[in-house]
Short mmCIF file of C-alpha atoms in Angstrom, two decimals:
data_model
loop_
_atom_site.label_atom_id
_atom_site.label_comp_id
_atom_site.label_asym_id
_atom_site.label_seq_id
_atom_site.Cartn_x
_atom_site.Cartn_y
_atom_site.Cartn_z
CA MET A 8 -0.02 0.11 -0.39
CA ARG A 9 1.59 3.24 -0.88
CA THR A 10 1.35 6.47 1.06
CA MET A 11 2.08 10.33 1.40
CA ASN A 12 2.49 8.71 3.02
CA LEU A 13 0.28 6.99 0.87
CA PHE A 14 -2.84 4.51 1.21
CA PHE A 15 -6.71 3.12 -0.18
CA PRO A 16 -9.64 1.75 1.96
CA LEU A 17 -13.14 3.01 2.15
CA LEU A 18 -16.03 5.81 3.72
CA ILE A 19 -18.25 6.28 6.38
CA VAL A 20 -20.60 9.32 7.38
CA LEU A 21 -23.71 9.81 8.77
CA SER A 22 -26.40 11.87 7.41
CA PHE A 23 -28.71 13.06 10.57
CA ALA A 24 -32.03 14.32 10.95
CA VAL A 25 -32.60 18.63 12.18
CA PRO A 26 -34.38 18.11 15.39
CA GLN A 27 -37.51 20.05 16.26
CA ILE A 28 -37.37 22.66 18.49
CA VAL A 29 -38.61 21.53 22.04
CA SER A 30 -39.72 23.16 25.21
CA ALA A 31 -36.26 23.78 27.11
CA GLN A 32 -37.96 21.05 29.78
CA GLU A 33 -37.57 18.51 27.88
CA PRO A 34 -34.88 15.89 26.51
CA ALA A 35 -34.63 16.76 22.27
CA PRO A 36 -34.75 13.71 20.72
CA ALA A 37 -32.02 11.82 19.31
CA PRO A 38 -31.42 12.81 16.09
CA THR A 39 -31.66 10.20 13.25
CA MET A 40 -30.05 8.83 10.32
CA ASN A 41 -31.45 9.31 6.41
CA ASN A 42 -30.95 6.67 3.64
CA ALA A 43 -28.95 4.59 6.27
CA PRO A 44 -28.49 1.04 6.11
CA SER A 45 -29.13 -0.86 9.22
CA SER A 46 -25.99 -2.79 8.53
CA PHE A 47 -23.74 -3.77 6.06
CA ALA A 48 -23.31 -7.08 7.15
CA ASP A 49 -25.74 -8.90 3.44
CA LEU A 50 -23.25 -7.01 1.43
CA ALA A 51 -20.63 -7.83 3.02
CA GLU A 52 -21.34 -11.58 3.31
CA ARG A 53 -22.78 -11.12 -0.94
CA LEU A 54 -19.04 -9.48 -1.65
CA THR A 55 -16.48 -10.84 0.43
CA PRO A 56 -15.12 -14.31 -1.94
CA ALA A 57 -14.47 -12.44 -4.61
CA VAL A 58 -11.82 -10.31 -2.29
CA VAL A 59 -8.12 -12.58 -2.78
CA ASN A 60 -5.04 -11.58 -1.14
CA VAL A 61 -1.92 -11.19 -2.77
CA SER A 62 1.42 -12.36 -1.71
CA SER A 63 4.57 -11.25 -4.06
CA THR A 64 8.76 -12.27 -3.57
CA ALA A 65 11.26 -10.84 -5.49
CA ARG A 66 14.79 -12.80 -5.40
CA VAL A 67 17.06 -10.01 -3.43
CA GLU A 68 20.44 -10.46 -4.60
CA THR A 69 23.68 -10.79 -1.41
CA ASP A 70 26.50 -10.92 -1.62
CA PHE A 71 28.37 -13.05 1.45
CA GLU A 72 31.48 -14.86 1.61
CA LEU A 73 32.06 -17.22 3.54
CA ASP A 74 34.70 -19.02 3.46
CA GLU A 75 37.32 -18.66 6.42
CA GLY A 76 39.68 -16.27 5.72
CA ALA A 77 38.56 -13.93 3.60
CA PRO A 78 37.38 -10.91 3.01
CA GLY A 79 34.10 -10.41 5.19
CA MET A 80 35.03 -13.48 6.83
CA PRO A 81 37.14 -13.40 9.57
CA ASP A 82 39.18 -15.83 11.23
CA PHE A 83 37.00 -15.69 15.01
CA GLN A 84 39.20 -17.70 17.74
CA PHE A 85 37.40 -17.35 21.26
CA PRO A 86 38.80 -18.14 24.71
CA GLU A 87 38.14 -22.50 25.55
CA GLY A 88 35.08 -22.50 27.62
CA SER A 89 34.03 -19.21 25.22
CA PRO A 90 29.99 -19.22 25.50
CA PHE A 91 30.42 -17.94 21.75
CA GLN A 92 32.64 -20.96 20.68
CA ASP A 93 29.64 -23.00 20.66
CA PHE A 94 27.00 -21.21 18.18
CA PHE A 95 30.78 -20.24 15.98
CA GLU A 96 31.07 -24.12 15.63
CA GLU A 97 27.36 -24.79 14.21
CA PHE A 98 28.16 -21.88 12.46
CA MET A 99 30.75 -22.70 10.79
CA ASP A 100 29.64 -26.20 10.49
CA ARG A 101 26.67 -24.87 8.49
CA ARG A 102 28.22 -22.97 6.04
CA ASP A 103 29.35 -25.00 3.29
CA GLN A 104 24.82 -25.80 2.77
CA PHE A 105 24.88 -22.20 1.98
CA GLY A 106 27.70 -22.13 -0.50
CA GLY A 107 29.00 -19.44 -0.13
CA GLY A 108 29.09 -15.91 -2.75
CA ARG A 109 25.49 -15.14 -4.20
CA ARG A 110 22.72 -16.18 -1.77
CA ALA A 111 18.83 -14.75 -3.31
CA LEU A 112 16.61 -13.25 -0.97
CA PRO A 113 13.04 -13.06 -1.13
CA ALA A 114 10.93 -10.19 -0.76
CA ALA A 115 7.18 -10.20 0.39
CA SER A 116 4.77 -8.00 -0.35
CA LEU A 117 1.20 -8.21 0.38
CA GLY A 118 -1.37 -6.53 -0.54
CA SER A 119 -5.32 -7.47 -2.18
CA GLY A 120 -6.99 -7.73 -5.31
CA PHE A 121 -10.37 -8.54 -6.71
CA ILE A 122 -11.76 -11.24 -9.55
CA ILE A 123 -13.20 -9.57 -12.09
CA ASP A 124 -13.96 -12.68 -14.20
CA ALA A 125 -14.38 -15.84 -12.64
CA GLU A 126 -14.68 -18.77 -15.64
CA ASN A 127 -11.23 -16.69 -16.98
CA GLY A 128 -10.29 -16.37 -13.65
CA TYR A 129 -7.97 -12.88 -13.77
CA ILE A 130 -7.96 -10.92 -11.08
CA VAL A 131 -7.03 -7.03 -9.94
CA THR A 132 -4.27 -5.44 -8.06
CA ASN A 133 -2.61 -2.78 -7.63
CA ASN A 134 0.57 -2.79 -9.75
CA HIS A 135 2.90 -1.98 -6.52
CA VAL A 136 2.21 -5.07 -5.46
CA VAL A 137 3.23 -7.40 -7.94
CA LYS A 138 6.21 -4.97 -8.95
CA ASP A 139 9.40 -6.93 -9.84
CA ALA A 140 7.59 -10.09 -8.81
CA ASP A 141 9.15 -13.41 -9.89
CA GLU A 142 5.79 -15.18 -8.02
CA VAL A 143 2.69 -14.06 -7.05
CA ARG A 144 0.53 -16.38 -4.48
CA ILE A 145 -3.76 -15.62 -4.50
CA THR A 146 -5.58 -16.52 -1.35
CA LEU A 147 -8.73 -17.18 -2.12
CA HIS A 148 -11.76 -16.39 1.30
CA ASP A 149 -11.66 -20.21 1.73
CA ASP A 150 -7.68 -19.85 2.91
CA SER A 151 -6.29 -21.86 0.07
CA THR A 152 -3.57 -20.53 -1.96
CA ILE A 153 -3.10 -20.87 -5.74
CA ASP A 154 -0.12 -19.42 -8.33
CA ALA A 155 -1.01 -16.80 -10.63
CA GLU A 156 0.34 -15.39 -13.87
CA ILE A 157 0.75 -11.39 -14.77
CA ILE A 158 -1.52 -10.40 -17.15
CA GLY A 159 -0.25 -7.08 -17.63
CA ARG A 160 0.42 -4.23 -15.06
CA ASP A 161 0.54 -0.10 -15.94
CA GLU A 162 2.53 1.95 -13.94
CA LYS A 163 1.13 5.81 -14.40
CA ILE A 164 -2.32 4.65 -12.99
CA ASP A 165 -1.06 1.21 -10.90
CA ILE A 166 -3.02 -0.96 -12.10
CA ALA A 167 -2.38 -4.99 -12.82
CA VAL A 168 -4.58 -7.65 -13.63
CA LEU A 169 -3.46 -11.24 -12.98
CA LYS A 170 -4.96 -14.76 -13.57
CA VAL A 171 -5.43 -17.63 -12.01
CA GLU A 172 -6.37 -21.74 -13.12
CA THR A 173 -7.91 -22.76 -10.69
CA ASP A 174 -10.83 -26.50 -10.06
CA LYS A 175 -12.44 -24.34 -7.26
CA GLU A 176 -15.57 -21.79 -8.39
CA LEU A 177 -14.99 -18.05 -8.16
CA THR A 178 -16.81 -15.45 -7.78
CA ALA A 179 -16.30 -12.14 -9.55
CA VAL A 180 -17.92 -8.81 -9.21
CA PRO A 181 -18.81 -5.92 -11.79
CA PHE A 182 -17.81 -2.50 -11.84
CA GLY A 183 -20.03 0.12 -11.42
CA ASN A 184 -20.12 3.80 -13.09
CA SER A 185 -17.88 5.85 -10.53
CA SER A 186 -19.35 9.54 -12.03
CA ASP A 187 -22.46 8.45 -10.50
CA MET A 188 -21.24 8.31 -6.97
CA ARG A 189 -21.48 11.64 -5.35
CA VAL A 190 -20.28 12.90 -1.97
CA GLY A 191 -21.53 11.95 0.45
CA ASP A 192 -22.39 8.37 -0.84
CA TRP A 193 -21.77 5.63 1.30
CA VAL A 194 -19.00 3.12 0.02
CA VAL A 195 -17.64 0.18 1.63
CA ALA A 196 -14.43 -1.97 1.09
CA ILE A 197 -13.34 -4.90 1.48
CA GLY A 198 -9.52 -5.87 1.69
CA ASN A 199 -6.61 -7.02 3.16
CA PRO A 200 -5.30 -4.92 6.29
CA PHE A 201 -1.95 -6.09 8.06
CA GLY A 202 -2.66 -9.63 6.17
CA LEU A 203 -5.66 -10.19 8.64
CA GLY A 204 -7.14 -11.62 5.33
CA GLY A 205 -10.88 -10.41 4.79
CA THR A 206 -11.38 -7.13 6.30
CA VAL A 207 -14.89 -5.03 6.22
CA THR A 208 -15.15 -1.16 6.35
CA ALA A 209 -17.89 0.96 5.29
CA GLY A 210 -17.27 5.28 5.35
CA ILE A 211 -18.32 7.55 2.50
CA VAL A 212 -16.90 9.34 -0.32
CA SER A 213 -15.33 12.38 0.74
CA ALA A 214 -14.02 14.04 -2.38
CA ARG A 215 -13.35 13.37 -5.97
CA GLN A 216 -11.22 14.08 -8.82
CA ARG A 217 -8.76 14.69 -6.22
CA ASP A 218 -4.64 15.40 -7.55
CA ILE A 219 -2.01 13.84 -5.06
CA ASN A 220 0.86 14.04 -7.65
CA SER A 221 1.40 10.95 -8.93
CA GLY A 222 0.79 10.43 -11.93
CA PRO A 223 0.20 12.43 -15.20
CA TYR A 224 -3.73 10.82 -14.84
CA ASP A 225 -4.42 11.41 -10.80
CA ASP A 226 -8.59 11.82 -10.51
CA TYR A 227 -8.85 9.68 -7.21
CA ILE A 228 -11.82 9.15 -4.93
CA GLN A 229 -11.08 10.49 -1.36
CA THR A 230 -12.59 8.56 1.20
CA ASP A 231 -13.31 8.29 5.12
CA ALA A 232 -13.08 4.59 5.58
CA SER A 233 -10.33 2.94 7.13
CA ILE A 234 -7.44 1.86 4.35
CA ASN A 235 -4.67 0.84 6.41
CA ARG A 236 -1.24 -1.02 4.73
CA GLY A 237 -2.99 -4.65 3.07
CA ASN A 238 -5.41 -2.91 0.96
CA SER A 239 -4.07 -1.38 -1.40
CA GLY A 240 -5.53 -3.08 -4.59
CA GLY A 241 -8.25 -4.35 -3.13
CA PRO A 242 -12.61 -3.03 -3.77
CA MET A 243 -14.50 -0.17 -3.21
CA PHE A 244 -18.65 -1.13 -3.60
CA ASN A 245 -21.05 1.25 -4.17
CA LEU A 246 -24.09 0.00 -1.91
CA ASN A 247 -25.31 -1.50 -4.81
CA GLY A 248 -22.34 -4.05 -4.65
CA GLU A 249 -20.09 -2.49 -7.65
CA VAL A 250 -16.23 -1.33 -8.40
CA ILE A 251 -16.43 2.04 -8.27
CA GLY A 252 -13.30 2.25 -6.89
CA ILE A 253 -9.62 0.65 -6.04
CA ASN A 254 -7.93 1.81 -2.84
CA THR A 255 -4.72 2.70 -2.86
CA ALA A 256 -3.04 4.74 -1.50
CA ILE A 257 -3.55 6.45 2.21
CA PHE A 258 -2.22 9.78 3.94
CA SER A 259 -0.52 9.13 6.79
CA PRO A 260 1.71 10.18 8.77
CA SER A 261 2.26 7.63 10.95
CA GLY A 262 1.28 5.27 8.15
CA GLY A 263 -2.03 3.69 9.80
CA SER A 264 -5.17 5.05 8.78
CA VAL A 265 -6.17 8.34 9.43
CA GLY A 266 -9.51 8.53 7.61
CA ILE A 267 -7.50 9.84 4.62
CA GLY A 268 -8.02 7.14 1.18
CA PHE A 269 -7.94 7.58 -1.94
CA ALA A 270 -9.40 4.98 -5.14
CA ILE A 271 -8.98 4.89 -8.90
CA PRO A 272 -12.24 4.87 -9.89
CA SER A 273 -13.03 2.35 -12.03
CA ASN A 274 -14.01 4.58 -14.77
CA LEU A 275 -10.40 5.34 -15.21
CA SER A 276 -9.58 2.12 -14.41
CA LYS A 277 -11.67 0.00 -16.87
CA PRO A 278 -10.35 0.86 -20.52
CA VAL A 279 -7.25 -0.22 -18.56
CA ILE A 280 -7.90 -3.40 -17.49
CA ASP A 281 -9.54 -4.40 -21.47
CA GLN A 282 -6.81 -2.95 -22.52
CA LEU A 283 -4.11 -5.13 -19.95
CA ILE A 284 -6.35 -8.47 -20.93
CA LYS A 285 -6.57 -7.87 -24.72
CA PHE A 286 -2.65 -7.10 -25.58
CA GLY A 287 -1.05 -7.75 -22.07
CA ARG A 288 -0.04 -4.20 -21.93
CA THR A 289 -2.12 -0.48 -22.34
CA LYS A 290 -2.12 1.03 -25.48
CA ARG A 291 -3.34 4.81 -24.95
CA GLY A 292 -3.97 8.49 -26.98
CA TRP A 293 -1.53 10.64 -27.58
CA LEU A 294 -1.52 14.17 -29.20
CA GLY A 295 2.12 15.35 -29.14
CA VAL A 296 1.93 18.67 -26.88
CA ARG A 297 3.43 19.69 -23.57
CA ILE A 298 0.96 21.43 -21.22
CA GLN A 299 0.73 24.69 -18.82
CA THR A 300 -2.54 25.74 -16.27
CA VAL A 301 -4.38 28.50 -17.77
CA THR A 302 -4.37 31.70 -15.16
CA ASP A 303 -6.20 34.73 -15.13
CA GLU A 304 -3.55 36.33 -16.20
CA ILE A 305 -2.49 34.43 -18.84
CA ALA A 306 -5.75 34.51 -20.31
CA ASP A 307 -5.74 37.97 -19.61
CA SER A 308 -3.26 38.41 -21.97
CA LEU A 309 -4.51 36.32 -24.67
CA GLY A 310 -8.06 38.13 -24.01
CA LEU A 311 -9.35 34.81 -23.20
CA ASP A 312 -12.75 35.92 -21.37
CA SER A 313 -11.88 33.31 -17.73
CA ALA A 314 -9.29 31.00 -17.21
CA ARG A 315 -9.66 26.95 -18.28
CA GLY A 316 -8.76 24.97 -20.75
CA ALA A 317 -5.30 23.92 -21.28
CA LEU A 318 -2.09 25.57 -22.55
CA VAL A 319 -0.72 24.14 -25.65
CA ALA A 320 3.69 25.54 -24.20
CA ASP A 321 5.33 23.02 -26.90
CA VAL A 322 4.78 20.58 -29.28
CA THR A 323 6.16 17.72 -29.90
CA PRO A 324 8.28 17.67 -33.95
CA GLY A 325 6.13 14.59 -35.38
CA GLY A 326 3.21 14.56 -32.90
CA PRO A 327 -0.24 14.07 -34.57
CA ALA A 328 -0.69 17.71 -33.29
CA GLU A 329 1.69 19.04 -35.03
CA LYS A 330 0.55 17.46 -38.21
CA ALA A 331 -2.88 19.62 -37.32
CA LYS A 332 -0.83 22.63 -37.67
CA PHE A 333 -0.79 23.15 -33.57
CA GLU A 334 1.42 26.23 -32.00
CA SER A 335 2.52 26.98 -28.59
CA GLY A 336 0.71 29.74 -27.13
CA ASP A 337 -3.31 27.73 -28.27
CA ILE A 338 -4.98 27.46 -25.58
CA ILE A 339 -7.94 23.96 -26.24
CA LEU A 340 -11.11 24.84 -24.85
CA GLU A 341 -12.52 21.44 -26.00
CA PHE A 342 -11.86 17.62 -26.89
CA ASP A 343 -13.91 15.23 -29.38
CA GLY A 344 -16.92 17.26 -27.86
CA LYS A 345 -15.62 17.03 -24.11
CA PRO A 346 -15.08 21.22 -22.55
CA ILE A 347 -11.74 21.10 -20.61
CA ASP A 348 -12.41 23.34 -17.86
CA THR A 349 -9.12 22.22 -16.55
CA MET A 350 -5.40 21.56 -18.02
CA ARG A 351 -5.33 18.19 -15.60
CA GLU A 352 -8.36 17.13 -17.88
CA LEU A 353 -7.10 17.14 -21.04
CA PRO A 354 -4.60 14.30 -20.97
CA ARG A 355 -7.04 11.50 -19.00
CA ILE A 356 -9.42 12.55 -22.06
CA VAL A 357 -6.99 11.76 -25.23
CA ALA A 358 -5.79 8.48 -22.93
CA GLU A 359 -8.78 7.46 -23.16
CA THR A 360 -9.10 7.84 -27.19
CA ASP A 361 -9.04 5.50 -29.48
CA ILE A 362 -5.60 5.65 -31.72
CA GLU A 363 -6.32 6.34 -34.98
CA LYS A 364 -9.31 8.17 -34.21
CA GLU A 365 -9.58 11.12 -35.57
CA VAL A 366 -11.54 14.14 -33.37
CA THR A 367 -12.21 17.66 -33.24
CA VAL A 368 -10.29 19.82 -30.81
CA LYS A 369 -11.78 23.68 -30.10
CA TYR A 370 -8.67 26.13 -29.33
CA TRP A 371 -8.06 29.75 -29.07
CA ARG A 372 -5.94 31.12 -30.96
CA ASP A 373 -5.30 34.91 -31.65
CA GLY A 374 -7.90 35.94 -30.09
CA LYS A 375 -9.84 32.84 -31.39
CA GLU A 376 -12.32 30.68 -30.75
CA ARG A 377 -11.08 27.95 -34.32
CA THR A 378 -11.75 24.01 -34.64
CA ALA A 379 -9.14 21.37 -36.10
CA LYS A 380 -9.36 18.50 -37.17
CA VAL A 381 -6.16 15.57 -35.18
CA SER A 382 -5.04 11.54 -35.09
CA ILE A 383 -4.16 10.48 -31.98
CA GLY A 384 -1.42 8.88 -31.75
CA GLU A 385 -0.61 6.13 -29.41
CA LEU A 386 1.55 6.98 -26.48
CA GLU A 387 3.96 3.83 -25.81
CA LYS A 388 5.13 3.86 -28.99
CA ALA A 389 5.75 7.22 -28.97
CA GLU A 390 7.99 7.04 -26.09
CA GLU A 391 9.56 3.71 -27.80
CA ASP A 392 10.30 5.99 -30.45
CA GLY A 393 11.89 8.70 -28.20
CA LEU A 394 9.06 11.43 -29.80
CA LEU A 395 8.61 12.87 -26.40
CA ALA A 396 9.84 16.39 -25.77
CA SER A 397 12.32 16.68 -22.44
CA ASN A 398 10.95 18.23 -18.95
CA ASP A 399 14.44 18.80 -17.75
CA ASN A 400 14.04 21.50 -15.90
CA GLY A 401 18.33 22.56 -14.61
CA PRO A 402 19.09 26.00 -13.11
CA SER A 403 21.34 28.34 -14.75
CA GLU A 404 24.46 30.72 -13.72
CA ALA A 405 23.74 34.86 -12.89
CA GLY A 406 26.03 36.53 -16.01
CA ASP A 407 26.74 40.53 -16.08
CA LYS A 408 23.52 42.83 -15.06
CA GLY A 409 22.31 43.44 -18.71
CA SER A 410 19.49 46.25 -19.47
CA ALA A 411 16.90 46.83 -16.93
CA VAL A 412 13.28 46.40 -18.00
CA GLU A 413 11.76 47.64 -14.92
CA LYS A 414 8.30 47.14 -16.01
CA LEU A 415 9.17 43.55 -15.60
CA GLY A 416 11.30 43.46 -12.40
CA MET A 417 14.32 42.22 -14.76
CA ASN A 418 17.48 42.86 -16.94
CA ILE A 419 17.99 41.49 -19.88
CA ALA A 420 20.63 41.54 -22.69
CA PRO A 421 20.86 39.50 -26.07
CA LEU A 422 22.27 36.65 -27.06
CA THR A 423 25.72 37.13 -27.92
CA ASN A 424 29.09 34.75 -27.96
CA ALA A 425 29.81 35.40 -24.57
CA ASN A 426 26.13 35.57 -23.36
CA ARG A 427 25.82 32.00 -24.62
CA GLU A 428 28.72 30.42 -23.31
CA ARG A 429 28.14 31.84 -19.83
CA PHE A 430 24.69 30.50 -19.21
CA ASN A 431 25.59 27.52 -21.61
CA ILE A 432 23.01 28.08 -24.90
CA SER A 433 22.06 26.72 -27.52
CA ASP A 434 23.10 28.24 -31.04
CA ASP A 435 18.44 27.33 -32.13
CA THR A 436 17.75 29.32 -28.92
CA ASN A 437 16.72 33.14 -29.54
CA GLY A 438 15.35 35.44 -27.86
CA VAL A 439 16.88 37.44 -25.23
CA VAL A 440 18.02 36.37 -21.37
CA ILE A 441 17.52 37.51 -18.02
CA THR A 442 20.40 38.24 -16.36
CA GLU A 443 19.45 39.76 -13.45
CA ILE A 444 15.80 39.08 -11.57
CA LYS A 445 14.71 42.26 -9.05
CA ARG A 446 13.49 40.44 -5.61
CA GLY A 447 10.55 41.43 -4.84
CA SER A 448 8.90 41.32 -8.62
CA ALA A 449 6.65 39.39 -10.57
CA ALA A 450 9.12 37.91 -12.22
CA GLU A 451 10.84 36.01 -9.28
CA GLU A 452 7.14 35.59 -8.90
CA GLU A 453 6.38 33.76 -11.44
CA GLY A 454 9.64 31.22 -10.50
CA LEU A 455 12.13 33.31 -13.28
CA SER A 456 15.72 33.07 -13.12
CA PRO A 457 18.46 34.54 -14.39
CA GLY A 458 19.84 32.06 -17.84
CA ASP A 459 16.45 32.25 -18.74
CA VAL A 460 15.46 33.06 -22.53
CA ILE A 461 12.55 35.02 -23.69
CA GLU A 462 11.53 33.48 -26.61
CA GLU A 463 8.33 35.79 -27.30
CA ILE A 464 6.17 38.26 -25.05
CA ASN A 465 2.27 38.29 -25.78
CA GLN A 466 3.01 36.04 -28.74
CA GLN A 467 5.56 37.82 -30.43
CA SER A 468 8.67 37.53 -31.09
CA VAL A 469 11.46 39.15 -29.40
CA GLU A 470 15.61 39.32 -30.68
CA SER A 471 17.02 42.55 -28.88
CA VAL A 472 16.20 44.41 -26.16
CA LYS A 473 14.78 46.76 -27.77
CA ASP A 474 11.79 44.17 -29.21
CA VAL A 475 10.95 43.73 -25.22
CA ARG A 476 10.37 47.91 -24.64
CA GLU A 477 8.39 48.19 -27.63
CA ILE A 478 5.50 45.57 -26.97
CA VAL A 479 6.17 45.95 -23.22
CA LYS A 480 4.67 49.66 -23.75
CA LYS A 481 2.28 48.91 -26.65
CA VAL A 482 1.34 46.50 -23.69
CA ASP A 483 0.79 48.85 -20.60
CA SER A 484 -0.58 51.93 -22.93
CA ARG A 485 -3.84 49.91 -23.80
CA GLY A 486 -4.39 49.09 -19.72
CA LYS A 487 -2.94 45.47 -19.89
CA SER A 488 -1.84 44.53 -16.53
CA SER A 489 0.59 41.46 -17.48
CA VAL A 490 1.97 40.08 -20.65
CA LEU A 491 2.63 36.37 -21.11
CA LEU A 492 6.72 35.21 -21.86
CA LEU A 493 7.38 31.78 -23.65
CA ILE A 494 10.30 30.97 -21.26
CA ASN A 495 12.87 29.01 -22.93
CA ARG A 496 15.85 27.47 -19.64
CA GLU A 497 17.71 24.49 -21.22
CA GLY A 498 15.47 23.18 -24.29
CA ASP A 499 12.60 23.26 -21.54
CA VAL A 500 9.57 26.07 -22.98
CA ARG A 501 6.65 26.60 -20.85
CA PHE A 502 4.56 30.49 -20.98
CA THR A 503 4.68 32.48 -18.02
CA ALA A 504 2.11 35.01 -17.45
CA VAL A 505 3.91 38.11 -15.91
CA LYS A 506 2.37 40.90 -14.08
CA LEU A 507 3.45 45.09 -14.92
CA ALA A 508 4.83 46.58 -12.24
CA GLU A 509 2.66 49.69 -11.73
CA ASP A 510 5.50 51.93 -9.81
CA ASP A 511 7.67 52.49 -12.69
CA LYS A 512 4.86 53.66 -14.95
CA LYS A 513 5.98 57.40 -16.04
CA LYS A 514 9.63 56.54 -16.26
CA ASP A 515 8.92 53.65 -18.96
CA GLU A 516 6.74 55.94 -20.10
CA ASP A 517 9.36 58.85 -21.56
CA GLU A 518 12.11 56.33 -22.40
#
């Protein structure tokens, strides 16, 4: 079970009726629960046989030097009659059975899983439960243990599919629609906490669409159901007995449950599970863009009515987006008929799109909404071919002071040979280099630093200090509060909106 410390169980919540107003002499009536089940016993009895315990072992190589007098094995001498003499002699007599040299010691991992196909023996669990495992064993509800084969794994959302061959009658559970779950709905979790075996907990959905920074497709269901180590890979059920989540992580400073657990929604995991069963691996859709959040300042700079969509910071050469003529600075507003309200929605929607499907994308460019057709590529193939853009982001050393642009809170300089060498800037990078950042400026707040190259301002290329001053002056005269910079930091290109300083307005206008 991962912790954030992270783990994943289920939730409990009580809904109370509002008490009636009574006189001071009468005791207040006890609150009653609305729509709360009187017991989870029938549900637990029906679902528990489908939940399994998962144990995996990996062989860990360890060096042992058992030859007497060899490095790591000193030649011990004990006085006659020493209490250690018998112990040491027994140890040395047994050393030959180990053979010396390298030994493989088992490393064990315990988790949970659930059967989704009784006829074919398919079981779902977390990837981190079986990752690097040489052997995987499943313990069924009747305590019988059988070997399992790993059919496929996906690290990006932490899912693995196992398969068992057995003559035993298995019980499977269906998936439900996780999108139907609302905050406050009851859920039930069943798993193997601390290796104790089938344990049932209940709670409520505490929140939805949680991003815990564990991967590009974070969209977790948060629950207050008790989830602990060993619950990883176990199911989270709705009251109809359908799996609406896979328990994966908990927030836990202590390692135990504190009522904050996270589950992968069934609607996110089901397509991945189907692909793992069919292909043994995932086949995710790929657009070929690197994106970032649209802030209020960025939206204002580009004339968009509100901060929404996903801002294209870079377009991957040879990718689907480049072929569809997308450019850095475009804001993707809608993908295949689905509105993009926040940046992090786009990767998940694209990933779930069929390979080679032609989709319609609505985007914002030059103050207008536009439409393009894009044929979706395959993410895994792009990774294998090395097409994905680099996200490396290293620091740069400061050089000379350059020329001050007070409205931006920074000093800049042209990209001379000396500056390219000083800041390690490649010959194919164009623009002006930041040489100094003013303390307390908006540029500092946005994380800009000396050595960053400004390639564009408000989507206009800049090659000199004069270009920068003219664009900034024009934007300020129009009453705009910020400018949009295209920053190149050691090959990593992204947009950053910087608020214009207000104190030195007259000084800039006189220049």
